[in-house]
Amino acid sequence: MLTKEKLRQRRGTEGVVEVLRAPGLVRVSEGLTRMLLGAVLAGADLPGGYAPFGAAFVGASGSGMEGMCALVGAVFGSFCFRGMENGLRDMAAAVLIFSVAFAFFDVKLYKKSWFMPLVTALMVGATGFVSLPLGWLRTSGVACYLTATLLAGGAAYFDRVALSARETPRGENLTHRQRVALLLFGGTLLMSLARVTLLDELSVGCVLAGLVVLCAGSLGGLGAGAAAGVCAGLAMDLAKGVPLYSLALGFAGLFAGAFHRQGRLFGALAYVLADGVVALWLWESAPGAVALLYETFVVSVIFVTLPEGLFRRLAVRVEPSAAPEGEARRRPLQLLPHEGPAAGLRAGEVGGDGGGLPRGV
């Protein structure tokens, strides 16, 4: 009787999975995801009043239903975050980018990896040039204009690479270029979420940025922690307009990465100590130092309470060599054909059952 009940439950679970994997439902979920991402990215501001990341995501999505959903999301996000008057330039750029993608989708040139990023940069530059003030060559507006144009083209390229990470088969590792693209794509998302605050002090984007930096340092060590800290810090500085987070997150990621072999608790303590030192250094000169302390505390609490299973899966998915040290100890020992049990004993890898023999023998 118990066996029949288990079989019914298994068949019911398999039926639900088959329904969720139906092609029509997958396309609907893909379209809604692109629409949501386009709306969120449209709210990421740059100095000078530019917000090119929604249009860049339209360029990364290309033609077809994916591009149409990204366009709808980008236009809706520009209207909600910036209003009709300030967001009209970004809406026009997004519409022009999708129009070019739709017109050239069957041309061989469209398949080139540089084509849509170039189109995105040209369209963002064209719509931004119209709104430049008189005498723009003698003002700082030209620097903001060129920055927004170049970032739009770069974001379109890396967004496309980041979206391709979803097609990676389960069990295979992400490439180095995909990991970098995901880091940059996440940075642009965090720039938009930095505008969302809780209790007048806590920024949702800054908390998520700190959590990403702490996870990168704990999983990848010094290099990964420092790289993630600098990228996330620059994104938060651009969003906040305060040169604080690039120093704080870069230093904290480096410090947390130095203790990545001592466990999550030591990594979190190192992160808190590094951010606390930076906040004390800039207590009088940076207006966001108090908020940085609150955000650091929240990040450390969330990081320490992350489920261990989720943390290990994240480590193996991103980079198997960055998995927690305890995970490597539980793997079975694989000896070469010419090696005997003594090789495992010399390596110090013995079984956990107290028998003194290496695992796998």
Tab-separated table of C-alpha atoms in Angstrom:
chain	number	residue	atom	x	y	z
A	1	MET	CA	0.000	0.000	0.000
A	2	LEU	CA	2.835	2.334	0.855
A	3	THR	CA	4.575	1.536	-2.413
A	4	LYS	CA	1.464	2.375	-4.450
A	5	GLU	CA	1.114	5.681	-2.627
A	6	LYS	CA	4.725	6.586	-3.397
A	7	LEU	CA	4.216	5.690	-7.048
A	8	ARG	CA	1.153	7.957	-7.224
A	9	GLN	CA	3.104	10.822	-5.678
A	10	ARG	CA	5.981	10.306	-8.092
A	11	ARG	CA	3.671	10.260	-11.094
A	12	GLY	CA	1.974	13.406	-9.868
A	13	THR	CA	5.321	15.168	-9.460
A	14	GLU	CA	6.442	14.100	-12.923
A	15	GLY	CA	3.167	15.390	-14.368
A	16	VAL	CA	3.676	18.808	-12.760
A	17	VAL	CA	7.238	18.965	-14.112
A	18	GLU	CA	6.042	18.100	-17.621
A	19	VAL	CA	3.428	20.852	-17.459
A	20	LEU	CA	6.005	23.413	-16.279
A	21	ARG	CA	8.318	22.396	-19.130
A	22	ALA	CA	5.652	22.826	-21.795
A	23	PRO	CA	6.989	24.957	-24.677
A	24	GLY	CA	4.168	27.475	-24.471
A	25	LEU	CA	4.582	28.049	-20.747
A	26	VAL	CA	8.362	28.330	-21.119
A	27	ARG	CA	7.968	31.038	-23.779
A	28	VAL	CA	5.505	32.954	-21.604
A	29	SER	CA	7.835	32.838	-18.605
A	30	GLU	CA	10.760	33.904	-20.802
A	31	GLY	CA	8.811	36.884	-22.084
A	32	LEU	CA	7.714	37.961	-18.612
A	33	THR	CA	11.286	37.656	-17.347
A	34	ARG	CA	12.603	39.848	-20.158
A	35	MET	CA	9.876	42.379	-19.543
A	36	LEU	CA	10.685	42.571	-15.841
A	37	LEU	CA	14.432	42.838	-16.437
A	38	GLY	CA	13.929	45.578	-19.023
A	39	ALA	CA	11.774	47.563	-16.613
A	40	VAL	CA	14.278	47.236	-13.753
A	41	LEU	CA	17.305	48.085	-15.893
A	42	ALA	CA	15.591	51.191	-17.233
A	43	GLY	CA	15.743	52.697	-13.745
A	44	ALA	CA	19.565	52.637	-13.451
A	45	ASP	CA	20.734	56.257	-13.712
A	46	LEU	CA	24.119	57.603	-14.780
A	47	PRO	CA	25.579	61.081	-14.182
A	48	GLY	CA	24.065	63.620	-16.524
A	49	GLY	CA	20.571	62.139	-16.385
A	50	TYR	CA	21.273	59.225	-18.745
A	51	ALA	CA	19.732	55.770	-18.261
A	52	PRO	CA	20.907	53.628	-21.195
A	53	PHE	CA	20.753	50.150	-19.661
A	54	GLY	CA	17.120	49.489	-20.523
A	55	ALA	CA	17.819	50.266	-24.183
A	56	ALA	CA	20.990	48.153	-23.994
A	57	PHE	CA	18.955	45.191	-22.770
A	58	VAL	CA	16.654	45.609	-25.774
A	59	GLY	CA	19.735	45.436	-27.994
A	60	ALA	CA	20.899	42.293	-26.217
A	61	SER	CA	17.482	40.645	-26.636
A	62	GLY	CA	17.429	41.280	-30.387
A	63	SER	CA	14.377	40.786	-32.574
A	64	GLY	CA	11.434	38.461	-32.093
A	65	MET	CA	9.213	38.018	-29.064
A	66	GLU	CA	12.132	38.316	-26.613
A	67	GLY	CA	13.090	41.715	-27.978
A	68	MET	CA	9.476	42.894	-28.033
A	69	CYS	CA	9.010	41.953	-24.361
A	70	ALA	CA	12.274	43.665	-23.431
A	71	LEU	CA	11.122	46.775	-25.323
A	72	VAL	CA	7.787	46.871	-23.511
A	73	GLY	CA	9.541	46.486	-20.176
A	74	ALA	CA	12.151	49.163	-20.954
A	75	VAL	CA	9.512	51.688	-22.068
A	76	PHE	CA	7.356	50.964	-19.036
A	77	GLY	CA	10.331	51.231	-16.674
A	78	SER	CA	11.499	54.520	-18.197
A	79	PHE	CA	8.029	55.975	-17.801
A	80	CYS	CA	7.690	54.801	-14.186
A	81	PHE	CA	11.187	55.719	-12.987
A	82	ARG	CA	11.808	58.898	-14.967
A	83	GLY	CA	8.486	60.163	-16.228
A	84	MET	CA	7.500	61.081	-19.764
A	85	GLU	CA	9.652	64.190	-20.100
A	86	ASN	CA	12.925	62.750	-18.770
A	87	GLY	CA	12.397	59.228	-20.061
A	88	LEU	CA	11.376	60.099	-23.614
A	89	ARG	CA	14.988	60.016	-24.828
A	90	ASP	CA	15.536	56.504	-23.482
A	91	MET	CA	12.191	55.295	-24.850
A	92	ALA	CA	13.104	56.600	-28.306
A	93	ALA	CA	16.494	54.863	-28.196
A	94	ALA	CA	14.880	51.545	-27.221
A	95	VAL	CA	12.323	51.778	-30.037
A	96	LEU	CA	15.016	52.600	-32.605
A	97	ILE	CA	17.210	49.705	-31.458
A	98	PHE	CA	14.385	47.187	-31.738
A	99	SER	CA	13.406	48.586	-35.159
A	100	VAL	CA	16.925	48.051	-36.500
A	101	ALA	CA	17.046	44.529	-35.039
A	102	PHE	CA	13.687	43.670	-36.589
A	103	ALA	CA	14.729	45.055	-39.988
A	104	PHE	CA	18.092	43.259	-40.142
A	105	PHE	CA	17.313	39.962	-38.382
A	106	ASP	CA	17.591	37.930	-41.621
A	107	VAL	CA	20.852	39.562	-42.759
A	108	LYS	CA	24.173	37.799	-42.177
A	109	LEU	CA	25.578	40.947	-40.565
A	110	TYR	CA	23.003	40.637	-37.773
A	111	LYS	CA	24.604	37.390	-36.601
A	112	LYS	CA	27.880	39.135	-35.775
A	113	SER	CA	28.467	39.564	-32.058
A	114	TRP	CA	29.436	43.227	-32.477
A	115	PHE	CA	26.497	44.322	-34.644
A	116	MET	CA	23.797	44.929	-32.038
A	117	PRO	CA	26.186	46.500	-29.501
A	118	LEU	CA	27.311	48.918	-32.223
A	119	VAL	CA	23.699	49.680	-33.169
A	120	THR	CA	22.840	50.239	-29.505
A	121	ALA	CA	25.716	52.680	-29.023
A	122	LEU	CA	24.791	54.577	-32.213
A	123	MET	CA	21.099	54.870	-31.307
A	124	VAL	CA	21.791	55.934	-27.725
A	125	GLY	CA	24.359	58.423	-29.010
A	126	ALA	CA	21.958	59.801	-31.619
A	127	THR	CA	19.096	60.356	-29.174
A	128	GLY	CA	21.441	61.754	-26.537
A	129	PHE	CA	23.106	64.173	-28.962
A	130	VAL	CA	19.811	65.904	-29.628
A	131	SER	CA	19.390	66.767	-25.962
A	132	LEU	CA	22.891	68.173	-25.434
A	133	PRO	CA	22.860	71.812	-24.266
A	134	LEU	CA	24.220	74.685	-26.316
A	135	GLY	CA	27.958	75.035	-26.026
A	136	TRP	CA	28.257	71.372	-25.038
A	137	LEU	CA	31.931	71.222	-26.056
A	138	ARG	CA	32.793	73.563	-23.193
A	139	THR	CA	30.804	71.724	-20.524
A	140	SER	CA	31.145	68.466	-18.654
A	141	GLY	CA	28.022	67.195	-20.397
A	142	VAL	CA	30.122	65.767	-23.241
A	143	ALA	CA	31.904	63.433	-20.793
A	144	CYS	CA	28.572	62.149	-19.457
A	145	TYR	CA	27.267	61.784	-23.011
A	146	LEU	CA	30.273	59.760	-24.203
A	147	THR	CA	30.199	57.629	-21.032
A	148	ALA	CA	26.538	56.756	-21.513
A	149	THR	CA	27.093	55.948	-25.192
A	150	LEU	CA	30.039	53.637	-24.560
A	151	LEU	CA	28.379	51.946	-21.596
A	152	ALA	CA	25.258	51.303	-23.677
A	153	GLY	CA	27.249	49.414	-26.312
A	154	GLY	CA	29.237	47.481	-23.725
A	155	ALA	CA	26.127	46.593	-21.738
A	156	ALA	CA	24.389	45.280	-24.867
A	157	TYR	CA	27.330	42.943	-25.536
A	158	PHE	CA	27.752	41.645	-21.999
A	159	ASP	CA	23.999	41.352	-21.404
A	160	ARG	CA	23.798	38.994	-24.354
A	161	VAL	CA	26.649	36.890	-22.989
A	162	ALA	CA	25.007	36.839	-19.557
A	163	LEU	CA	21.707	35.667	-21.045
A	164	SER	CA	23.512	32.827	-22.805
A	165	ALA	CA	24.512	31.446	-19.392
A	166	ARG	CA	20.948	30.144	-18.998
A	167	GLU	CA	21.585	27.741	-21.884
A	168	THR	CA	24.527	26.083	-20.122
A	169	PRO	CA	23.620	22.414	-19.505
A	170	ARG	CA	23.267	21.278	-15.915
A	171	GLY	CA	26.548	19.919	-14.629
A	172	GLU	CA	28.731	22.048	-16.912
A	173	ASN	CA	30.701	25.043	-15.664
A	174	LEU	CA	30.215	28.604	-16.749
A	175	THR	CA	32.975	30.042	-18.899
A	176	HIS	CA	35.159	32.866	-17.656
A	177	ARG	CA	33.472	35.289	-20.060
A	178	GLN	CA	30.021	34.272	-18.821
A	179	ARG	CA	31.025	34.801	-15.196
A	180	VAL	CA	32.370	38.275	-15.990
A	181	ALA	CA	29.226	39.102	-17.980
A	182	LEU	CA	26.972	37.949	-15.136
A	183	LEU	CA	28.948	40.122	-12.716
A	184	LEU	CA	28.515	43.200	-14.916
A	185	PHE	CA	24.867	42.411	-15.620
A	186	GLY	CA	24.196	42.047	-11.913
A	187	GLY	CA	25.931	45.377	-11.323
A	188	THR	CA	23.528	47.189	-13.631
A	189	LEU	CA	20.568	45.536	-11.899
A	190	LEU	CA	21.914	46.599	-8.513
A	191	MET	CA	22.248	50.189	-9.734
A	192	SER	CA	18.505	50.310	-10.244
A	193	LEU	CA	17.710	48.532	-6.969
A	194	ALA	CA	19.939	50.997	-5.101
A	195	ARG	CA	17.096	53.486	-5.374
A	196	VAL	CA	14.836	51.240	-3.270
A	197	THR	CA	15.329	51.992	0.440
A	198	LEU	CA	13.947	50.502	3.638
A	199	LEU	CA	13.640	52.411	6.911
A	200	ASP	CA	15.135	55.510	5.208
A	201	GLU	CA	18.666	54.070	5.510
A	202	LEU	CA	18.913	50.558	4.087
A	203	SER	CA	19.342	50.385	0.325
A	204	VAL	CA	18.185	47.089	-1.180
A	205	GLY	CA	20.730	47.345	-3.990
A	206	CYS	CA	23.616	48.053	-1.608
A	207	VAL	CA	22.670	45.120	0.625
A	208	LEU	CA	22.514	42.752	-2.347
A	209	ALA	CA	25.816	44.147	-3.661
A	210	GLY	CA	27.492	43.467	-0.327
A	211	LEU	CA	26.080	39.941	-0.242
A	212	VAL	CA	27.448	39.241	-3.730
A	213	VAL	CA	30.881	40.555	-2.742
A	214	LEU	CA	30.970	38.486	0.447
A	215	CYS	CA	29.921	35.322	-1.403
A	216	ALA	CA	32.516	35.951	-4.123
A	217	GLY	CA	35.272	36.421	-1.574
A	218	SER	CA	34.277	33.347	0.418
A	219	LEU	CA	34.054	31.150	-2.678
A	220	GLY	CA	36.817	32.498	-4.909
A	221	GLY	CA	39.395	33.983	-2.572
A	222	LEU	CA	41.322	37.243	-2.850
A	223	GLY	CA	41.014	37.824	-6.596
A	224	ALA	CA	37.301	37.088	-6.888
A	225	GLY	CA	36.445	39.096	-3.773
A	226	ALA	CA	38.437	42.145	-4.847
A	227	ALA	CA	37.098	42.057	-8.422
A	228	ALA	CA	33.491	41.701	-7.290
A	229	GLY	CA	33.979	44.419	-4.689
A	230	VAL	CA	35.380	46.946	-7.137
A	231	CYS	CA	32.698	46.250	-9.775
A	232	ALA	CA	29.804	46.327	-7.299
A	233	GLY	CA	31.274	49.372	-5.543
A	234	LEU	CA	31.588	51.364	-8.761
A	235	ALA	CA	28.006	50.477	-9.639
A	236	MET	CA	26.779	51.706	-6.246
A	237	ASP	CA	28.864	54.895	-6.496
A	238	LEU	CA	27.339	55.671	-9.889
A	239	ALA	CA	23.846	55.033	-8.539
A	240	LYS	CA	24.312	56.926	-5.261
A	241	GLY	CA	26.552	59.729	-6.504
A	242	VAL	CA	28.830	59.254	-3.475
A	243	PRO	CA	32.431	57.933	-3.899
A	244	LEU	CA	32.206	55.513	-0.993
A	245	TYR	CA	31.251	51.987	-1.994
A	246	SER	CA	34.092	51.252	-4.428
A	247	LEU	CA	36.572	51.649	-1.581
A	248	ALA	CA	34.394	49.944	1.037
A	249	LEU	CA	33.303	46.918	-1.016
A	250	GLY	CA	36.667	46.501	-2.734
A	251	PHE	CA	38.520	46.457	0.587
A	252	ALA	CA	35.879	44.253	2.223
A	253	GLY	CA	35.926	41.746	-0.656
A	254	LEU	CA	39.711	41.554	-0.505
A	255	PHE	CA	39.662	41.079	3.263
A	256	ALA	CA	36.895	38.463	3.155
A	257	GLY	CA	38.728	36.572	0.411
A	258	ALA	CA	41.840	36.372	2.575
A	259	PHE	CA	39.857	34.311	5.123
A	260	HIS	CA	37.901	32.151	2.687
A	261	ARG	CA	39.547	28.941	3.964
A	262	GLN	CA	38.578	29.639	7.578
A	263	GLY	CA	34.831	29.273	7.033
A	264	ARG	CA	31.904	31.575	6.541
A	265	LEU	CA	31.941	33.022	10.050
A	266	PHE	CA	35.503	34.299	9.751
A	267	GLY	CA	34.744	35.666	6.288
A	268	ALA	CA	31.736	37.570	7.609
A	269	LEU	CA	33.761	38.972	10.518
A	270	ALA	CA	36.504	40.096	8.148
A	271	TYR	CA	33.907	41.768	5.922
A	272	VAL	CA	32.358	43.619	8.871
A	273	LEU	CA	35.762	44.742	10.142
A	274	ALA	CA	36.857	46.053	6.740
A	275	ASP	CA	33.631	47.983	6.112
A	276	GLY	CA	33.713	49.350	9.662
A	277	VAL	CA	37.238	50.708	9.161
A	278	VAL	CA	36.260	52.389	5.891
A	279	ALA	CA	33.164	53.924	7.497
A	280	LEU	CA	35.311	55.367	10.300
A	281	TRP	CA	37.811	56.740	7.801
A	282	LEU	CA	35.106	58.556	5.843
A	283	TRP	CA	32.778	59.336	8.741
A	284	GLU	CA	32.883	63.117	8.258
A	285	SER	CA	33.536	63.393	4.523
A	286	ALA	CA	31.054	60.784	3.200
A	287	PRO	CA	27.366	61.280	4.048
A	288	GLY	CA	26.544	57.572	3.556
A	289	ALA	CA	28.915	56.182	6.196
A	290	VAL	CA	26.129	55.540	8.723
A	291	ALA	CA	24.018	53.721	6.145
A	292	LEU	CA	27.084	51.654	5.199
A	293	LEU	CA	27.331	50.349	8.779
A	294	TYR	CA	23.666	49.317	8.822
A	295	GLU	CA	23.976	47.613	5.446
A	296	THR	CA	27.138	45.786	6.534
A	297	PHE	CA	25.379	44.341	9.563
A	298	VAL	CA	22.419	43.134	7.482
A	299	VAL	CA	24.736	41.587	4.864
A	300	SER	CA	26.716	39.669	7.486
A	301	VAL	CA	23.566	38.297	9.139
A	302	ILE	CA	22.084	37.138	5.820
A	303	PHE	CA	25.368	35.553	4.765
A	304	VAL	CA	25.859	33.590	7.965
A	305	THR	CA	22.272	32.284	7.900
A	306	LEU	CA	22.411	31.079	4.269
A	307	PRO	CA	21.578	27.344	4.053
A	308	GLU	CA	24.706	25.220	3.722
A	309	GLY	CA	23.264	23.239	0.824
A	310	LEU	CA	22.559	26.379	-1.174
A	311	PHE	CA	26.052	27.679	-0.490
A	312	ARG	CA	27.676	24.456	-1.728
A	313	ARG	CA	25.564	24.311	-4.878
A	314	LEU	CA	26.498	27.898	-5.648
A	315	ALA	CA	30.175	27.087	-5.163
A	316	VAL	CA	30.090	24.060	-7.463
A	317	ARG	CA	28.014	25.879	-10.086
A	318	VAL	CA	30.291	28.897	-10.306
A	319	GLU	CA	33.639	27.121	-9.957
A	320	PRO	CA	34.162	23.585	-8.656
A	321	SER	CA	37.623	24.429	-7.327
A	322	ALA	CA	36.034	27.116	-5.143
A	323	ALA	CA	33.814	24.664	-3.282
A	324	PRO	CA	34.057	24.707	0.507
A	325	GLU	CA	36.998	22.738	1.857
A	326	GLY	CA	34.745	20.317	3.732
A	327	GLU	CA	33.067	19.376	0.469
A	328	ALA	CA	36.378	18.227	-1.004
A	329	ARG	CA	37.067	15.997	2.000
A	330	ARG	CA	33.845	14.067	1.418
A	331	ARG	CA	34.676	13.194	-2.195
A	332	PRO	CA	35.811	9.615	-2.766
A	333	LEU	CA	39.525	9.130	-3.332
A	334	GLN	CA	40.375	8.041	-6.872
A	335	LEU	CA	43.703	6.208	-7.162
A	336	LEU	CA	45.619	5.677	-10.359
A	337	PRO	CA	46.014	2.048	-11.545
A	338	HIS	CA	49.680	1.865	-10.468
A	339	GLU	CA	48.967	3.275	-6.990
A	340	GLY	CA	48.036	1.242	-3.979
A	341	PRO	CA	46.231	2.012	-0.707
A	342	ALA	CA	49.459	3.366	0.733
A	343	ALA	CA	49.317	6.312	-1.676
A	344	GLY	CA	46.091	7.474	-0.125
A	345	LEU	CA	47.528	7.122	3.374
A	346	ARG	CA	50.576	9.178	2.394
A	347	ALA	CA	48.278	11.896	1.047
A	348	GLY	CA	46.505	12.022	4.403
A	349	GLU	CA	43.041	11.306	2.970
A	350	VAL	CA	41.534	8.675	5.180
A	351	GLY	CA	37.959	7.603	5.541
A	352	GLY	CA	35.676	9.153	8.038
A	353	ASP	CA	34.615	5.825	9.542
A	354	GLY	CA	37.744	5.535	11.688
A	355	GLY	CA	38.964	2.449	9.839
A	356	GLY	CA	42.185	4.088	8.702
A	357	LEU	CA	41.708	3.115	5.045
A	358	PRO	CA	41.349	5.638	2.239
A	359	ARG	CA	37.947	6.075	0.712
A	360	GLY	CA	37.228	4.200	-2.464
A	361	VAL	CA	39.549	1.278	-1.558
